[in-house]
Amino acid sequence: MSIIDPNNIPPHHLHRVLLSAVAPRPIAFASTIDSMGKANLSPFSCFNVFGVNPSTLIFSPSRSGRTNELKDTYHNVKEVPEVVINIVTYSMVEQMNLASTEFPRGVNEFFKSGFTPLPSEKIKPFRVKESPVQIECKVRQVIETGDGPGAANLIICEVLLIHVNDKVFDKTGMIDTRKLDLVGRMGADYYVRASGRALFTLEKPSGKFAIGVDSLPENIRMSSVLTGNDLGRLGSLQSAPTAPEIERFLTSPVFRTITTKNSGNIEKITEEAHKLAHAMISNNELKEAILLLLATSSLDVRDL
Ligand SMILES: Cc1cc2nc3c(=O)[nH]c(=O)nc-3n(C[C@H](O)[C@H](O)[C@H](O)COP(=O)(O)O)c2cc1C
């Protein structure tokens, strides 16, 4: 591992390291207006949701790393503390990228990028018609983290109203991630498209108890066949097989086949059992997999 001390590298290098590592980031396509009512639209990936009571979104138009200048979005929310945060889908990326051009203050990026401004209901800045989720917010607080190049300015927003295109709802009235086709920002010029094979599900741990990886015997934890994900799934079981269950499994056809085939060779038996357990885990057969593994690790050369 290399060690990077943020105090010993140039800020542009640090920016690259952190933004590559802390990714993918969602994109806030922020629509604001200045005190003269001039519209502005810019993307910010230093953005996330931090709570729902009160509902809190934070994004950061930071000071320019090159010129130390403050961004128009920052000036606008100081003048008019309101913003519409529009989410960005794959079909919007090219125009969104165009809107990030550092046009002079007062230039309307809705027109430059070709997006359609829609009036909001509770605040003055416009919504982006093409975005399937448009969030009207009031700005509660602005925190400047520094005054040098690259310093963040945290715009802390409270949600007033959320507009959702009906097309992205599922049958239960919840937003269906598969219908959104969101994009996230990675390091350098990389983005990620959150759709198709890129999406996967992971069930939340079911109860208040899990046996934990630490309860597995060392030869299972140190297996060269089982992966960290395999161990994670075994460790999330709510109970381990009992000694009589393991004892019974020793006489099962599947276990007998492995031991007979590799007669007496404990390394080969272990390797084959771990390979089979790995396949069983991928197949959601967790109970069988842990029985096979524990039965194998209970074997003593004398038993063979
Ligand atoms: C996808 C994307 C994400 C961006 N994220 C940020 C960010 O989090 N903070 C930032 O200061 N600039 C970010 N930028 C650059 C700004 O969008 C750019 O500086 C823009 O011109 C600022 O506009 P404004 O001066 O009108 O506010 C991002 C650009 C893109 C394309």
Coordinates of C-alpha atoms and ligand atoms in Angstrom, one line a residue:
M1 CA 0.0 0.0 0.0
S2 CA 1.2 3.5 -0.7
I3 CA 0.6 6.2 1.8
I4 CA -0.6 9.6 0.7
D5 CA -0.3 12.5 3.1
P6 CA -2.8 15.2 2.0
N7 CA -0.4 17.9 3.3
N8 CA 2.5 16.7 1.0
I9 CA 0.9 16.6 -2.4
P10 CA -0.3 19.4 -4.7
P11 CA -4.1 20.1 -4.3
H12 CA -4.9 19.1 -7.9
H13 CA -3.3 15.7 -7.2
L14 CA -5.2 15.3 -3.9
H15 CA -8.4 16.3 -5.7
R16 CA -7.8 13.5 -8.3
V17 CA -7.0 10.9 -5.6
L18 CA -10.0 11.6 -3.4
L19 CA -12.5 12.0 -6.3
S20 CA -11.4 8.8 -7.8
A21 CA -11.6 6.9 -4.5
V22 CA -14.8 8.4 -3.2
A23 CA -17.1 7.4 -6.1
P24 CA -19.5 6.9 -7.7
R25 CA -21.1 10.1 -6.6
P26 CA -24.7 11.2 -7.4
I27 CA -25.0 14.4 -9.4
A28 CA -27.1 17.4 -8.2
F29 CA -28.1 19.4 -11.3
A30 CA -28.6 22.6 -9.4
S31 CA -30.9 25.3 -10.7
T32 CA -30.6 28.7 -9.0
I33 CA -31.4 32.4 -9.8
D34 CA -29.6 35.6 -8.9
S35 CA -31.2 38.6 -7.3
M36 CA -32.1 40.0 -10.7
G37 CA -33.9 36.7 -11.5
K38 CA -31.3 35.4 -14.0
A39 CA -31.3 31.6 -14.1
N40 CA -28.3 29.3 -13.7
L41 CA -28.0 25.6 -14.1
S42 CA -24.8 23.6 -13.1
P43 CA -23.9 20.0 -12.1
F44 CA -22.3 19.2 -8.8
S45 CA -21.2 15.7 -7.8
C46 CA -20.1 16.6 -4.3
F47 CA -23.7 15.9 -3.3
N48 CA -25.8 13.5 -1.2
V49 CA -28.8 13.1 1.1
F50 CA -28.1 13.3 4.8
G51 CA -31.4 12.9 6.6
V52 CA -35.1 13.1 6.3
N53 CA -36.1 14.8 9.5
P54 CA -35.6 17.5 8.4
S55 CA -35.0 16.4 4.9
T56 CA -31.4 17.4 4.2
L57 CA -29.5 17.5 0.9
I58 CA -26.0 19.0 0.7
F59 CA -24.0 19.9 -2.4
S60 CA -20.8 21.9 -2.8
P61 CA -19.9 24.4 -5.5
S62 CA -16.3 24.7 -4.4
R63 CA -13.8 27.4 -5.1
S64 CA -11.9 26.9 -8.3
G65 CA -8.7 24.9 -7.8
R66 CA -7.0 27.1 -10.5
T67 CA -8.3 30.6 -9.9
N68 CA -9.8 30.4 -6.4
E69 CA -12.9 32.0 -7.8
L70 CA -16.3 31.3 -6.3
K71 CA -18.9 29.7 -8.6
D72 CA -22.1 31.4 -9.8
T73 CA -24.2 28.9 -8.0
Y74 CA -22.6 29.9 -4.7
H75 CA -23.2 33.6 -5.3
N76 CA -26.8 32.8 -6.4
V77 CA -27.8 30.9 -3.3
K78 CA -26.3 33.6 -1.1
E79 CA -28.5 36.1 -2.9
V80 CA -31.6 33.9 -3.3
P81 CA -31.5 30.9 -0.9
E82 CA -33.5 28.6 -3.1
V83 CA -32.4 25.7 -5.4
V84 CA -34.0 23.0 -7.5
I85 CA -31.9 19.8 -7.4
N86 CA -32.6 17.8 -10.5
I87 CA -31.4 14.3 -10.8
V88 CA -29.3 13.3 -13.9
T89 CA -30.1 10.3 -16.1
Y90 CA -28.1 8.8 -18.9
S91 CA -30.2 10.5 -21.5
M92 CA -29.2 13.9 -20.1
V93 CA -25.4 13.4 -19.8
E94 CA -24.1 15.3 -22.8
Q95 CA -26.3 18.4 -22.2
M96 CA -25.5 18.2 -18.5
N97 CA -21.8 18.2 -19.3
L98 CA -22.3 21.2 -21.6
A99 CA -24.1 23.0 -18.8
S100 CA -20.9 22.6 -16.6
T101 CA -19.0 25.0 -19.0
E102 CA -17.8 27.9 -16.9
F103 CA -19.9 30.5 -18.7
P104 CA -19.7 34.1 -17.5
R105 CA -22.0 35.1 -14.6
G106 CA -25.5 35.8 -15.9
V107 CA -25.4 33.3 -18.8
N108 CA -28.4 31.1 -18.7
E109 CA -27.2 27.5 -19.0
F110 CA -30.8 26.3 -19.6
F111 CA -30.6 27.9 -23.0
K112 CA -26.9 27.0 -23.6
S113 CA -27.4 23.4 -22.9
G114 CA -30.9 23.1 -24.4
F115 CA -32.8 22.0 -21.3
T116 CA -36.4 23.1 -20.8
P117 CA -37.1 25.4 -17.8
L118 CA -40.3 24.6 -15.9
P119 CA -41.6 27.0 -13.2
S120 CA -41.4 25.6 -9.7
E121 CA -44.3 25.7 -7.3
K122 CA -42.8 26.9 -4.0
I123 CA -39.6 28.7 -5.1
K124 CA -38.3 30.9 -7.9
P125 CA -35.6 28.8 -9.6
F126 CA -36.8 26.7 -12.5
R127 CA -37.0 22.9 -12.7
V128 CA -35.4 20.9 -15.5
K129 CA -38.3 19.3 -17.5
E130 CA -36.1 16.5 -18.8
S131 CA -35.2 15.3 -15.3
P132 CA -37.5 12.6 -13.9
V133 CA -37.0 13.8 -10.3
Q134 CA -36.9 17.5 -9.5
I135 CA -36.5 18.6 -5.9
E136 CA -37.5 22.1 -4.8
C137 CA -35.4 23.1 -1.8
K138 CA -34.8 26.1 0.4
V139 CA -31.2 26.7 1.5
R140 CA -30.9 26.6 5.3
Q141 CA -27.2 27.2 5.7
V142 CA -24.0 27.8 3.7
I143 CA -20.8 26.6 5.3
E144 CA -17.5 27.8 3.7
T145 CA -14.8 25.3 4.7
G146 CA -11.9 27.5 3.7
D147 CA -10.9 30.4 1.5
G148 CA -8.2 28.9 -0.6
P149 CA -8.3 27.1 -4.0
G150 CA -10.5 24.0 -3.9
A151 CA -12.2 24.8 -0.6
A152 CA -15.7 23.4 -0.3
N153 CA -18.8 25.5 0.2
L154 CA -21.5 23.3 1.7
I155 CA -25.0 24.3 0.6
I156 CA -27.3 22.7 3.1
C157 CA -30.8 22.4 1.7
E158 CA -34.2 21.4 3.0
V159 CA -36.6 19.7 0.7
L160 CA -39.9 21.6 0.1
L161 CA -41.4 19.6 -2.7
I162 CA -40.4 16.6 -4.9
H163 CA -41.7 16.2 -8.4
V164 CA -41.4 12.6 -9.8
N165 CA -42.3 11.5 -13.3
D166 CA -44.9 8.8 -13.0
K167 CA -42.9 6.7 -15.5
V168 CA -40.3 5.8 -12.9
F169 CA -42.8 4.4 -10.3
D170 CA -43.3 0.7 -9.7
K171 CA -46.7 -0.8 -9.0
T172 CA -46.5 0.0 -5.3
G173 CA -45.9 3.7 -6.0
M174 CA -42.2 3.6 -5.1
I175 CA -39.4 4.8 -7.4
D176 CA -38.1 1.8 -9.3
T177 CA -34.3 2.1 -9.6
R178 CA -34.3 0.1 -12.8
K179 CA -36.5 2.7 -14.5
L180 CA -34.4 5.7 -13.6
D181 CA -31.1 5.0 -15.5
L182 CA -29.1 7.3 -13.2
V183 CA -25.5 8.2 -13.8
G184 CA -22.8 8.7 -11.2
R185 CA -19.5 10.6 -11.4
M186 CA -16.2 8.8 -10.9
G187 CA -12.7 10.1 -11.0
A188 CA -11.2 12.0 -14.0
D189 CA -13.6 11.8 -16.9
Y190 CA -15.2 8.5 -15.8
Y191 CA -18.9 8.1 -15.2
V192 CA -21.0 5.1 -14.2
R193 CA -24.4 4.2 -15.6
A194 CA -26.6 2.6 -13.0
S195 CA -28.7 0.2 -15.1
G196 CA -28.8 -3.3 -16.5
R197 CA -26.0 -5.6 -15.3
A198 CA -24.5 -2.8 -13.2
L199 CA -27.4 -3.1 -10.7
F200 CA -27.5 -5.8 -8.1
T201 CA -29.4 -6.3 -4.9
L202 CA -28.2 -7.2 -1.5
E203 CA -30.7 -8.2 1.2
K204 CA -30.3 -6.3 4.5
P205 CA -29.1 -8.6 7.3
S206 CA -32.4 -10.2 8.5
G207 CA -32.2 -10.0 12.2
K208 CA -30.4 -8.6 15.2
F209 CA -28.0 -11.5 15.3
A210 CA -25.4 -13.1 12.9
I211 CA -22.9 -15.7 13.7
G212 CA -20.1 -13.6 12.2
V213 CA -17.0 -14.6 10.2
D214 CA -15.1 -14.9 13.5
S215 CA -17.2 -18.0 14.5
L216 CA -16.0 -20.0 11.5
P217 CA -13.0 -22.3 12.0
E218 CA -9.6 -20.9 10.8
N219 CA -9.2 -23.3 7.8
I220 CA -12.6 -21.9 6.5
R221 CA -11.6 -18.3 7.1
M222 CA -8.2 -18.8 5.5
S223 CA -9.5 -20.8 2.6
S224 CA -7.8 -20.1 -0.8
V225 CA -11.1 -21.1 -2.5
L226 CA -13.7 -19.2 -0.6
T227 CA -14.0 -15.5 -1.2
G228 CA -14.6 -12.6 1.2
N229 CA -18.2 -12.4 -0.2
D230 CA -18.6 -16.2 0.6
L231 CA -17.4 -15.6 4.2
G232 CA -19.7 -12.6 4.5
R233 CA -22.7 -14.7 3.5
L234 CA -21.8 -17.5 5.9
G235 CA -21.1 -15.1 8.7
S236 CA -24.6 -13.5 8.2
L237 CA -26.4 -16.8 9.0
Q238 CA -28.4 -16.5 12.2
S239 CA -27.4 -19.8 13.6
A240 CA -24.6 -22.4 13.0
P241 CA -25.4 -26.1 12.5
T242 CA -25.4 -28.2 15.7
A243 CA -22.9 -30.9 16.4
P244 CA -25.5 -33.7 15.7
E245 CA -26.3 -32.0 12.3
I246 CA -22.7 -32.0 11.3
E247 CA -22.3 -35.6 12.5
R248 CA -25.2 -36.7 10.3
F249 CA -23.8 -34.8 7.3
L250 CA -20.6 -36.9 7.5
T251 CA -22.7 -39.8 6.3
S252 CA -24.5 -38.0 3.5
P253 CA -24.1 -39.1 -0.1
V254 CA -22.5 -35.8 -1.2
F255 CA -19.9 -35.9 1.6
R256 CA -19.2 -39.6 1.1
T257 CA -18.6 -39.0 -2.7
I258 CA -16.0 -36.4 -1.9
T259 CA -14.2 -38.4 0.7
T260 CA -14.2 -41.7 -1.3
K261 CA -13.1 -40.0 -4.5
N262 CA -10.1 -38.4 -2.7
S263 CA -9.4 -41.3 -0.4
G264 CA -7.3 -40.2 2.5
N265 CA -6.0 -37.0 1.0
I266 CA -7.3 -34.4 3.4
E267 CA -5.9 -31.4 1.3
K268 CA -7.8 -32.7 -1.8
I269 CA -11.0 -33.4 0.1
T270 CA -10.8 -29.9 1.6
E271 CA -10.2 -28.2 -1.7
E272 CA -13.1 -30.1 -3.4
A273 CA -15.4 -29.4 -0.5
H274 CA -14.6 -25.7 -0.5
K275 CA -15.1 -25.5 -4.3
L276 CA -18.5 -27.2 -3.9
A277 CA -19.4 -24.9 -1.0
H278 CA -18.4 -21.9 -3.0
A279 CA -20.8 -23.0 -5.8
M280 CA -23.5 -23.8 -3.2
I281 CA -23.2 -20.2 -1.7
S282 CA -23.6 -18.7 -5.2
N283 CA -26.7 -20.8 -5.5
N284 CA -28.1 -19.6 -2.2
E285 CA -27.7 -23.0 -0.5
L286 CA -26.1 -21.5 2.6
K287 CA -27.2 -24.1 5.1
E288 CA -25.8 -27.0 3.0
A289 CA -22.6 -25.0 2.3
I290 CA -21.8 -24.4 6.0
L291 CA -22.6 -28.1 6.8
L292 CA -20.2 -29.2 4.2
L293 CA -17.5 -26.9 5.3
L294 CA -17.9 -27.7 9.0
A295 CA -18.1 -31.4 8.3
T296 CA -14.9 -31.1 6.3
S297 CA -13.1 -29.2 9.0
S298 CA -14.2 -31.7 11.6
L299 CA -12.4 -34.4 9.7
D300 CA -9.2 -35.7 11.2
V301 CA -6.7 -37.7 9.2
R302 CA -7.3 -40.6 11.5
D303 CA -11.0 -40.7 10.3
L304 CA -9.9 -41.4 6.7
Ligands
LIG1 C1 -20.7 15.8 -13.5 C2 -20.0 17.0 -13.0 C3 -19.9 17.2 -11.6 C4 -19.3 18.4 -11.0 N1 -19.2 18.5 -9.7 C5 -18.7 19.6 -9.1 C6 -18.7 19.8 -7.7 O1 -19.1 18.9 -7.0 N2 -18.2 20.9 -7.2 C7 -17.8 21.9 -8.1 O2 -17.4 23.0 -7.6 N3 -17.8 21.8 -9.4 C8 -18.3 20.7 -10.0 N4 -18.3 20.5 -11.3 C9 -17.9 21.7 -12.2 C10 -19.1 22.7 -12.2 O3 -20.2 22.2 -12.8 C11 -18.6 23.9 -13.1 O4 -17.5 24.5 -12.4 C12 -19.7 24.9 -13.4 O5 -19.3 25.8 -14.4 C13 -20.1 25.7 -12.2 O6 -21.1 26.6 -12.6 P1 -21.5 27.9 -12.0 O7 -20.3 28.8 -11.9 O8 -22.5 28.5 -12.9 O9 -22.1 27.6 -10.6 C14 -18.9 19.4 -11.9 C15 -19.0 19.2 -13.3 C16 -19.5 18.1 -13.8 C17 -19.7 17.9 -15.3

